[in-house]
Coordinates of C-alpha atoms in Angstrom, one line a residue:
Q1032 CA -0.1 -0.1 0.0
V1033 CA 1.3 3.5 -1.2
Q1034 CA 0.4 6.5 0.7
L1035 CA 0.1 9.9 -1.2
V1036 CA 0.1 13.4 0.4
E1037 CA 0.0 16.3 -1.7
S1038 CA 0.7 20.1 -1.2
G1039 CA 1.7 23.4 -2.4
G1040 CA -1.1 24.4 -3.7
G1041 CA -2.6 28.2 -3.8
L1042 CA -4.1 31.1 -5.4
V1043 CA -1.6 32.5 -8.1
Q1044 CA -1.1 35.4 -11.4
A1045 CA -1.1 34.6 -14.5
G1046 CA 2.8 34.3 -15.9
G1047 CA 3.8 32.7 -12.0
S1048 CA 5.2 29.8 -10.4
L1049 CA 4.1 27.3 -7.9
R1050 CA 5.6 23.8 -7.0
L1051 CA 3.8 21.2 -5.7
S1052 CA 4.9 18.3 -3.6
C1053 CA 3.7 14.7 -2.7
A1054 CA 4.7 12.6 -0.3
A1055 CA 4.8 9.2 -0.4
S1056 CA 5.3 6.5 2.0
G1057 CA 4.2 2.4 2.1
R1058 CA 6.9 0.1 1.0
S1059 CA 9.0 -0.1 -2.5
S1060 CA 7.0 3.6 -3.1
S1061 CA 10.5 4.5 -3.8
T1062 CA 10.0 2.3 -7.1
Y1063 CA 7.3 3.8 -8.0
A1064 CA 6.9 5.0 -11.4
M1065 CA 5.1 8.7 -10.4
G1066 CA 2.5 10.9 -12.1
W1067 CA 0.5 14.4 -12.1
F1068 CA -2.7 14.6 -13.3
R1069 CA -5.3 17.7 -12.7
Q1070 CA -9.0 18.1 -12.9
A1071 CA -10.6 21.0 -13.9
P1072 CA -14.3 21.9 -13.3
G1073 CA -17.1 20.3 -15.5
K1074 CA -13.1 18.5 -17.3
E1075 CA -12.1 15.3 -17.1
R1076 CA -9.0 14.5 -15.4
E1077 CA -5.9 14.9 -17.5
F1078 CA -2.5 13.3 -18.0
V1079 CA -0.2 16.2 -17.0
A1080 CA 3.5 14.6 -16.1
S1081 CA 5.1 11.5 -15.0
I1082 CA 8.4 10.5 -14.2
T1083 CA 9.9 6.4 -13.9
G1084 CA 11.2 5.3 -10.2
S1085 CA 14.4 5.8 -11.7
G1086 CA 13.9 9.3 -13.1
G1087 CA 15.3 8.4 -16.6
S1088 CA 12.0 8.9 -18.3
I1089 CA 10.0 11.8 -18.3
S1090 CA 7.0 12.7 -20.0
F1091 CA 4.8 15.9 -20.4
A1092 CA 1.3 16.8 -22.0
D1093 CA 2.1 19.1 -24.7
S1094 CA -0.1 21.6 -23.5
V1095 CA 2.4 22.4 -20.5
K1096 CA 5.7 21.5 -22.3
G1097 CA 8.1 24.5 -21.5
R1098 CA 6.6 25.2 -18.8
F1099 CA 6.0 22.5 -16.2
T1100 CA 9.0 20.3 -14.8
I1101 CA 8.6 16.8 -13.0
S1102 CA 11.4 15.4 -10.6
R1103 CA 11.6 13.4 -7.6
D1104 CA 13.9 13.1 -4.2
S1105 CA 14.4 9.9 -3.5
A1106 CA 16.3 10.5 0.1
K1107 CA 12.5 11.9 1.0
N1108 CA 10.5 10.0 -0.9
T1109 CA 9.1 13.3 -2.7
L1110 CA 7.3 14.6 -6.0
Y1111 CA 7.5 17.5 -6.8
L1112 CA 5.9 19.7 -10.2
Q1113 CA 7.2 22.7 -10.4
M1114 CA 4.6 24.6 -12.7
N1115 CA 6.2 28.2 -14.2
S1116 CA 4.8 30.3 -16.5
L1117 CA 0.8 29.4 -15.5
K1118 CA -1.7 30.2 -17.4
P1119 CA -5.7 30.4 -16.2
E1120 CA -6.3 27.6 -18.2
D1121 CA -4.2 25.4 -15.4
T1122 CA -6.8 26.4 -12.9
A1123 CA -7.5 22.4 -11.8
V1124 CA -7.3 19.7 -8.5
Y1125 CA -4.3 18.1 -9.4
Y1126 CA -2.9 15.5 -8.2
C1127 CA -0.7 12.7 -7.8
A1128 CA -0.5 9.2 -8.5
A1129 CA 1.9 6.0 -8.4
R1130 CA 1.8 2.5 -10.0
S1131 CA 4.2 -0.4 -9.8
L1132 CA 6.9 -1.1 -12.4
F1133 CA 4.8 -3.8 -14.0
N1134 CA 1.6 -1.8 -13.5
P1135 CA 0.1 0.5 -16.6
T1136 CA -2.5 1.7 -14.4
Y1137 CA -1.8 4.4 -11.9
S1138 CA -3.1 1.9 -8.7
Y1139 CA -3.0 4.7 -5.8
W1140 CA -4.2 8.4 -5.9
G1141 CA -3.8 11.3 -3.1
Q1142 CA -6.2 13.6 -2.0
G1143 CA -5.0 16.9 -4.2
T1144 CA -4.0 19.7 -4.0
Q1145 CA -6.5 23.5 -6.0
V1146 CA -4.8 25.5 -8.4
T1147 CA -5.3 28.6 -9.2
V1148 CA -4.5 31.1 -11.7
S1149 CA -6.1 34.4 -12.0
S1150 CA -6.1 36.4 -15.3

């Protein structure tokens, strides 16, 4: 079992920056692939970024490429999402998720953290 707790959300003006954190705990969680997803009001949840257990492979949604970076600190068992040049359309609840190496589906989810970007 893996537990995920997000933090770092808030209100920011367009063009600003935020860094989200996701603290993971549980057996073997440091080896899990992890990702960030978001869900805006009235919309389906969408993929934002992901990183493998080793950090060797990273992916981003086209909508955030060049503005967001994803990283993980294995020693702290923490996942980060650095969000720069934020836009009002980035407003959403952001969720951290984890999956084991051989599972293509994210099995573990955090409770989410709200990000609001004002114009």
